[in-house]
Amino acid sequence: MNKMRILLMYANPYDMVDEKGKAVTGCTLNYFFWGESGETLKPVEGTTGAIGYQRAKCSIDLSLRYKMPKAPAVYDATFEMAVGSDGKPVLKVTDLDYVCDVDFRNKAAAK
């Protein structure tokens, strides 16, 4: 198990029935890797090709939803290696703990 700090942008619980009639529950997360203090989200420059960061997405056990009181916010997430449906290894969130809020207000615009 590895712990990493993430910026949780979105969490949405789901409770549905799959195509075989089986009940499926969980919680979808959308997040970015944060580093210790946001250093992994420095601006990416360039005039050609991709810039910025693509969000990570996973599904977690619905029982963990109560541990996410707000978003966007920073959380310490515990990850485990799992095998995805395509047979490739993936990191899966197995636990998380709230760390702090984030403030996206543009300081330059406030002047």
Short mmCIF file of N, CA and C in Angstrom, two decimals:
data_model
loop_
_atom_site.label_atom_id
_atom_site.label_comp_id
_atom_site.label_asym_id
_atom_site.label_seq_id
_atom_site.Cartn_x
_atom_site.Cartn_y
_atom_site.Cartn_z
N MET A 1 0.84 -1.18 0.00
CA MET A 1 0.00 0.00 0.00
C MET A 1 0.88 1.24 0.00
N ASN A 2 0.52 2.20 -0.84
CA ASN A 2 1.22 3.47 -0.92
C ASN A 2 0.27 4.60 -0.59
N LYS A 3 0.77 5.60 0.13
CA LYS A 3 -0.03 6.80 0.39
C LYS A 3 0.47 7.91 -0.49
N MET A 4 -0.47 8.62 -1.11
CA MET A 4 -0.15 9.77 -1.93
C MET A 4 -1.19 10.84 -1.68
N ARG A 5 -0.76 12.08 -1.77
CA ARG A 5 -1.67 13.21 -1.60
C ARG A 5 -2.33 13.51 -2.94
N ILE A 6 -3.66 13.68 -2.91
CA ILE A 6 -4.40 13.96 -4.14
C ILE A 6 -5.25 15.21 -3.97
N LEU A 7 -5.58 15.82 -5.09
CA LEU A 7 -6.54 16.91 -5.14
C LEU A 7 -7.84 16.30 -5.66
N LEU A 8 -8.78 16.08 -4.78
CA LEU A 8 -10.07 15.51 -5.16
C LEU A 8 -10.94 16.61 -5.74
N MET A 9 -11.35 16.44 -6.98
CA MET A 9 -12.17 17.43 -7.66
C MET A 9 -13.65 17.06 -7.67
N TYR A 10 -13.95 15.75 -7.57
CA TYR A 10 -15.33 15.31 -7.76
C TYR A 10 -15.50 13.94 -7.14
N ALA A 11 -16.61 13.73 -6.46
CA ALA A 11 -16.98 12.41 -5.94
C ALA A 11 -18.49 12.26 -6.13
N ASN A 12 -18.90 11.11 -6.67
CA ASN A 12 -20.32 10.89 -6.94
C ASN A 12 -20.68 9.45 -6.61
N PRO A 13 -21.52 9.24 -5.59
CA PRO A 13 -21.94 7.88 -5.27
C PRO A 13 -22.91 7.35 -6.33
N TYR A 14 -22.89 6.04 -6.52
CA TYR A 14 -23.86 5.43 -7.43
C TYR A 14 -24.42 4.15 -6.81
N ASP A 15 -25.66 3.86 -7.18
CA ASP A 15 -26.39 2.68 -6.71
C ASP A 15 -27.31 2.31 -7.86
N MET A 16 -26.95 1.27 -8.58
CA MET A 16 -27.72 0.91 -9.78
C MET A 16 -27.75 -0.60 -9.95
N VAL A 17 -28.44 -1.03 -10.97
CA VAL A 17 -28.53 -2.45 -11.31
C VAL A 17 -27.84 -2.63 -12.66
N ASP A 18 -26.90 -3.60 -12.75
CA ASP A 18 -26.20 -3.82 -14.01
C ASP A 18 -27.07 -4.60 -14.99
N GLU A 19 -26.53 -4.85 -16.18
CA GLU A 19 -27.32 -5.51 -17.24
C GLU A 19 -27.72 -6.94 -16.90
N LYS A 20 -27.08 -7.55 -15.90
CA LYS A 20 -27.42 -8.91 -15.47
C LYS A 20 -28.37 -8.90 -14.28
N GLY A 21 -28.80 -7.70 -13.87
CA GLY A 21 -29.74 -7.60 -12.75
C GLY A 21 -29.07 -7.54 -11.39
N LYS A 22 -27.74 -7.44 -11.35
CA LYS A 22 -27.00 -7.41 -10.09
C LYS A 22 -26.89 -5.97 -9.59
N ALA A 23 -27.12 -5.77 -8.28
CA ALA A 23 -26.98 -4.44 -7.67
C ALA A 23 -25.51 -4.05 -7.64
N VAL A 24 -25.22 -2.82 -8.05
CA VAL A 24 -23.84 -2.31 -8.07
C VAL A 24 -23.83 -0.97 -7.35
N THR A 25 -22.95 -0.86 -6.35
CA THR A 25 -22.81 0.40 -5.63
C THR A 25 -21.34 0.78 -5.59
N GLY A 26 -21.09 2.06 -5.42
CA GLY A 26 -19.73 2.55 -5.31
C GLY A 26 -19.73 4.06 -5.34
N CYS A 27 -18.55 4.62 -5.52
CA CYS A 27 -18.40 6.06 -5.60
C CYS A 27 -17.31 6.37 -6.62
N THR A 28 -17.63 7.18 -7.60
CA THR A 28 -16.68 7.60 -8.62
C THR A 28 -15.88 8.79 -8.11
N LEU A 29 -14.55 8.75 -8.28
CA LEU A 29 -13.68 9.85 -7.91
C LEU A 29 -12.97 10.39 -9.14
N ASN A 30 -12.81 11.71 -9.19
CA ASN A 30 -11.96 12.37 -10.18
C ASN A 30 -10.94 13.18 -9.39
N TYR A 31 -9.65 12.98 -9.69
CA TYR A 31 -8.61 13.62 -8.89
C TYR A 31 -7.34 13.84 -9.70
N PHE A 32 -6.46 14.65 -9.10
CA PHE A 32 -5.12 14.89 -9.62
C PHE A 32 -4.12 14.54 -8.53
N PHE A 33 -2.95 14.07 -8.89
CA PHE A 33 -1.89 13.86 -7.90
C PHE A 33 -1.36 15.23 -7.49
N TRP A 34 -1.24 15.48 -6.20
CA TRP A 34 -0.98 16.78 -5.63
C TRP A 34 0.47 16.99 -5.21
N GLY A 35 1.18 15.95 -4.79
CA GLY A 35 2.49 16.13 -4.16
C GLY A 35 2.27 16.54 -2.71
N GLU A 36 3.28 17.06 -2.07
CA GLU A 36 3.12 17.48 -0.67
C GLU A 36 2.37 18.80 -0.54
N SER A 37 2.62 19.73 -1.47
CA SER A 37 1.98 21.05 -1.35
C SER A 37 1.56 21.61 -2.71
N GLY A 38 1.15 20.73 -3.61
CA GLY A 38 0.66 21.16 -4.90
C GLY A 38 1.73 21.29 -5.98
N GLU A 39 2.96 20.90 -5.67
CA GLU A 39 4.05 21.09 -6.62
C GLU A 39 3.92 20.26 -7.90
N THR A 40 3.12 19.22 -7.89
CA THR A 40 2.97 18.42 -9.11
C THR A 40 2.02 19.07 -10.12
N LEU A 41 1.36 20.16 -9.73
CA LEU A 41 0.43 20.84 -10.63
C LEU A 41 0.95 22.19 -11.09
N LYS A 42 2.25 22.28 -11.33
CA LYS A 42 2.83 23.50 -11.88
C LYS A 42 2.32 23.69 -13.31
N PRO A 43 2.20 24.93 -13.77
CA PRO A 43 1.77 25.14 -15.16
C PRO A 43 2.71 24.46 -16.15
N VAL A 44 2.14 23.90 -17.19
CA VAL A 44 2.89 23.23 -18.25
C VAL A 44 2.85 24.15 -19.48
N GLU A 45 4.02 24.53 -19.96
CA GLU A 45 4.08 25.47 -21.08
C GLU A 45 4.29 24.77 -22.41
N GLY A 46 3.89 25.44 -23.48
CA GLY A 46 4.13 24.93 -24.82
C GLY A 46 3.13 25.52 -25.78
N THR A 47 3.53 25.66 -27.02
CA THR A 47 2.62 26.21 -28.03
C THR A 47 2.14 25.14 -28.99
N THR A 48 2.67 23.94 -28.88
CA THR A 48 2.18 22.81 -29.68
C THR A 48 2.04 21.60 -28.77
N GLY A 49 1.21 20.69 -29.12
CA GLY A 49 1.01 19.48 -28.32
C GLY A 49 0.19 19.75 -27.09
N ALA A 50 0.06 18.73 -26.28
CA ALA A 50 -0.77 18.82 -25.08
C ALA A 50 -0.09 19.65 -24.00
N ILE A 51 -0.90 20.37 -23.24
CA ILE A 51 -0.43 21.08 -22.06
C ILE A 51 -1.42 20.78 -20.93
N GLY A 52 -0.99 20.98 -19.71
CA GLY A 52 -1.88 20.76 -18.57
C GLY A 52 -1.84 19.34 -18.05
N TYR A 53 -2.87 18.97 -17.32
CA TYR A 53 -2.93 17.68 -16.64
C TYR A 53 -4.25 17.00 -16.91
N GLN A 54 -4.19 15.72 -17.16
CA GLN A 54 -5.39 14.93 -17.35
C GLN A 54 -5.77 14.32 -16.00
N ARG A 55 -7.01 14.38 -15.65
CA ARG A 55 -7.44 13.88 -14.34
C ARG A 55 -7.42 12.36 -14.30
N ALA A 56 -7.23 11.84 -13.09
CA ALA A 56 -7.34 10.40 -12.86
C ALA A 56 -8.77 10.12 -12.40
N LYS A 57 -9.25 8.93 -12.67
CA LYS A 57 -10.62 8.56 -12.31
C LYS A 57 -10.59 7.13 -11.78
N CYS A 58 -11.36 6.88 -10.74
CA CYS A 58 -11.50 5.51 -10.24
C CYS A 58 -12.83 5.37 -9.52
N SER A 59 -13.16 4.16 -9.20
CA SER A 59 -14.36 3.84 -8.44
C SER A 59 -13.92 3.22 -7.12
N ILE A 60 -14.52 3.68 -6.04
CA ILE A 60 -14.17 3.15 -4.72
C ILE A 60 -15.42 2.58 -4.05
N ASP A 61 -15.21 1.89 -2.96
CA ASP A 61 -16.31 1.33 -2.19
C ASP A 61 -17.17 2.46 -1.64
N LEU A 62 -18.47 2.31 -1.74
CA LEU A 62 -19.42 3.34 -1.30
C LEU A 62 -19.25 3.67 0.19
N SER A 63 -18.78 2.72 0.98
CA SER A 63 -18.61 2.96 2.41
C SER A 63 -17.58 4.06 2.72
N LEU A 64 -16.74 4.42 1.75
CA LEU A 64 -15.74 5.47 1.96
C LEU A 64 -16.29 6.88 1.68
N ARG A 65 -17.49 6.99 1.15
CA ARG A 65 -18.03 8.30 0.78
C ARG A 65 -18.08 9.26 1.97
N TYR A 66 -18.37 8.77 3.16
CA TYR A 66 -18.47 9.63 4.34
C TYR A 66 -17.15 10.30 4.69
N LYS A 67 -16.02 9.77 4.18
CA LYS A 67 -14.70 10.33 4.49
C LYS A 67 -14.35 11.52 3.61
N MET A 68 -15.25 11.90 2.70
CA MET A 68 -15.01 13.03 1.80
C MET A 68 -16.05 14.11 2.08
N PRO A 69 -15.79 15.01 3.03
CA PRO A 69 -16.78 16.02 3.38
C PRO A 69 -16.92 17.14 2.35
N LYS A 70 -15.90 17.33 1.50
CA LYS A 70 -15.98 18.42 0.53
C LYS A 70 -15.02 18.20 -0.62
N ALA A 71 -15.30 18.88 -1.72
CA ALA A 71 -14.41 18.88 -2.89
C ALA A 71 -14.67 20.17 -3.65
N PRO A 72 -13.69 20.76 -4.27
CA PRO A 72 -12.31 20.30 -4.31
C PRO A 72 -11.64 20.48 -2.94
N ALA A 73 -10.78 19.53 -2.63
CA ALA A 73 -10.00 19.55 -1.40
C ALA A 73 -8.85 18.57 -1.54
N VAL A 74 -7.89 18.67 -0.63
CA VAL A 74 -6.73 17.79 -0.64
C VAL A 74 -6.97 16.64 0.34
N TYR A 75 -6.63 15.44 -0.10
CA TYR A 75 -6.79 14.22 0.70
C TYR A 75 -5.52 13.39 0.64
N ASP A 76 -5.26 12.66 1.71
CA ASP A 76 -4.23 11.62 1.68
C ASP A 76 -4.94 10.33 1.28
N ALA A 77 -4.53 9.77 0.15
CA ALA A 77 -5.18 8.56 -0.38
C ALA A 77 -4.24 7.38 -0.26
N THR A 78 -4.79 6.26 0.13
CA THR A 78 -4.04 5.00 0.14
C THR A 78 -4.36 4.26 -1.15
N PHE A 79 -3.33 3.82 -1.84
CA PHE A 79 -3.48 3.15 -3.13
C PHE A 79 -2.99 1.71 -3.04
N GLU A 80 -3.63 0.84 -3.78
CA GLU A 80 -3.19 -0.54 -3.98
C GLU A 80 -3.08 -0.80 -5.47
N MET A 81 -2.18 -1.68 -5.84
CA MET A 81 -2.08 -2.07 -7.24
C MET A 81 -3.15 -3.14 -7.50
N ALA A 82 -3.86 -2.97 -8.60
CA ALA A 82 -4.88 -3.94 -9.00
C ALA A 82 -4.73 -4.19 -10.50
N VAL A 83 -5.46 -5.15 -11.00
CA VAL A 83 -5.46 -5.44 -12.43
C VAL A 83 -6.76 -4.93 -13.00
N GLY A 84 -6.65 -4.07 -14.02
CA GLY A 84 -7.83 -3.50 -14.66
C GLY A 84 -8.52 -4.51 -15.56
N SER A 85 -9.68 -4.13 -16.09
CA SER A 85 -10.44 -5.02 -16.97
C SER A 85 -9.69 -5.34 -18.26
N ASP A 86 -8.71 -4.49 -18.60
CA ASP A 86 -7.91 -4.74 -19.80
C ASP A 86 -6.66 -5.56 -19.50
N GLY A 87 -6.51 -6.00 -18.24
CA GLY A 87 -5.37 -6.82 -17.86
C GLY A 87 -4.13 -6.03 -17.48
N LYS A 88 -4.21 -4.71 -17.50
CA LYS A 88 -3.06 -3.87 -17.18
C LYS A 88 -3.12 -3.48 -15.70
N PRO A 89 -1.95 -3.27 -15.08
CA PRO A 89 -1.96 -2.84 -13.67
C PRO A 89 -2.46 -1.40 -13.53
N VAL A 90 -3.23 -1.17 -12.48
CA VAL A 90 -3.75 0.16 -12.18
C VAL A 90 -3.64 0.43 -10.68
N LEU A 91 -3.51 1.71 -10.32
CA LEU A 91 -3.56 2.10 -8.92
C LEU A 91 -5.01 2.32 -8.54
N LYS A 92 -5.43 1.73 -7.42
CA LYS A 92 -6.81 1.84 -6.97
C LYS A 92 -6.82 2.46 -5.57
N VAL A 93 -7.65 3.48 -5.38
CA VAL A 93 -7.80 4.10 -4.07
C VAL A 93 -8.55 3.14 -3.15
N THR A 94 -7.98 2.86 -1.97
CA THR A 94 -8.63 1.97 -1.02
C THR A 94 -9.03 2.68 0.27
N ASP A 95 -8.49 3.88 0.48
CA ASP A 95 -8.85 4.65 1.67
C ASP A 95 -8.41 6.09 1.44
N LEU A 96 -9.03 7.04 2.14
CA LEU A 96 -8.57 8.42 2.07
C LEU A 96 -8.97 9.19 3.30
N ASP A 97 -8.19 10.25 3.56
CA ASP A 97 -8.41 11.11 4.71
C ASP A 97 -8.30 12.56 4.28
N TYR A 98 -9.26 13.37 4.71
CA TYR A 98 -9.28 14.80 4.41
C TYR A 98 -8.05 15.47 5.00
N VAL A 99 -7.40 16.35 4.22
CA VAL A 99 -6.24 17.11 4.70
C VAL A 99 -6.58 18.59 4.83
N CYS A 100 -7.02 19.23 3.72
CA CYS A 100 -7.32 20.65 3.77
C CYS A 100 -8.10 21.10 2.54
N ASP A 101 -8.67 22.29 2.63
CA ASP A 101 -9.33 22.92 1.50
C ASP A 101 -8.28 23.43 0.52
N VAL A 102 -8.71 23.78 -0.69
CA VAL A 102 -7.86 24.47 -1.65
C VAL A 102 -8.57 25.76 -2.06
N ASP A 103 -7.79 26.75 -2.47
CA ASP A 103 -8.34 28.04 -2.87
C ASP A 103 -7.86 28.33 -4.28
N PHE A 104 -8.78 28.32 -5.25
CA PHE A 104 -8.43 28.53 -6.65
C PHE A 104 -8.56 29.98 -7.08
N ARG A 105 -8.90 30.87 -6.19
CA ARG A 105 -9.06 32.26 -6.60
C ARG A 105 -7.75 32.79 -7.15
N ASN A 106 -7.85 33.48 -8.24
CA ASN A 106 -6.68 34.04 -8.91
C ASN A 106 -6.24 35.29 -8.17
N LYS A 107 -5.09 35.23 -7.57
CA LYS A 107 -4.59 36.36 -6.78
C LYS A 107 -4.36 37.60 -7.66
N ALA A 108 -3.94 37.40 -8.92
CA ALA A 108 -3.70 38.53 -9.82
C ALA A 108 -5.01 39.24 -10.15
N ALA A 109 -6.09 38.50 -10.30
CA ALA A 109 -7.39 39.09 -10.64
C ALA A 109 -7.96 39.88 -9.47
N ALA A 110 -7.53 39.58 -8.27
CA ALA A 110 -8.05 40.23 -7.07
C ALA A 110 -7.46 41.62 -6.87
N LYS A 111 -6.42 41.98 -7.60
CA LYS A 111 -5.76 43.29 -7.41
C LYS A 111 -6.55 44.40 -8.04
#
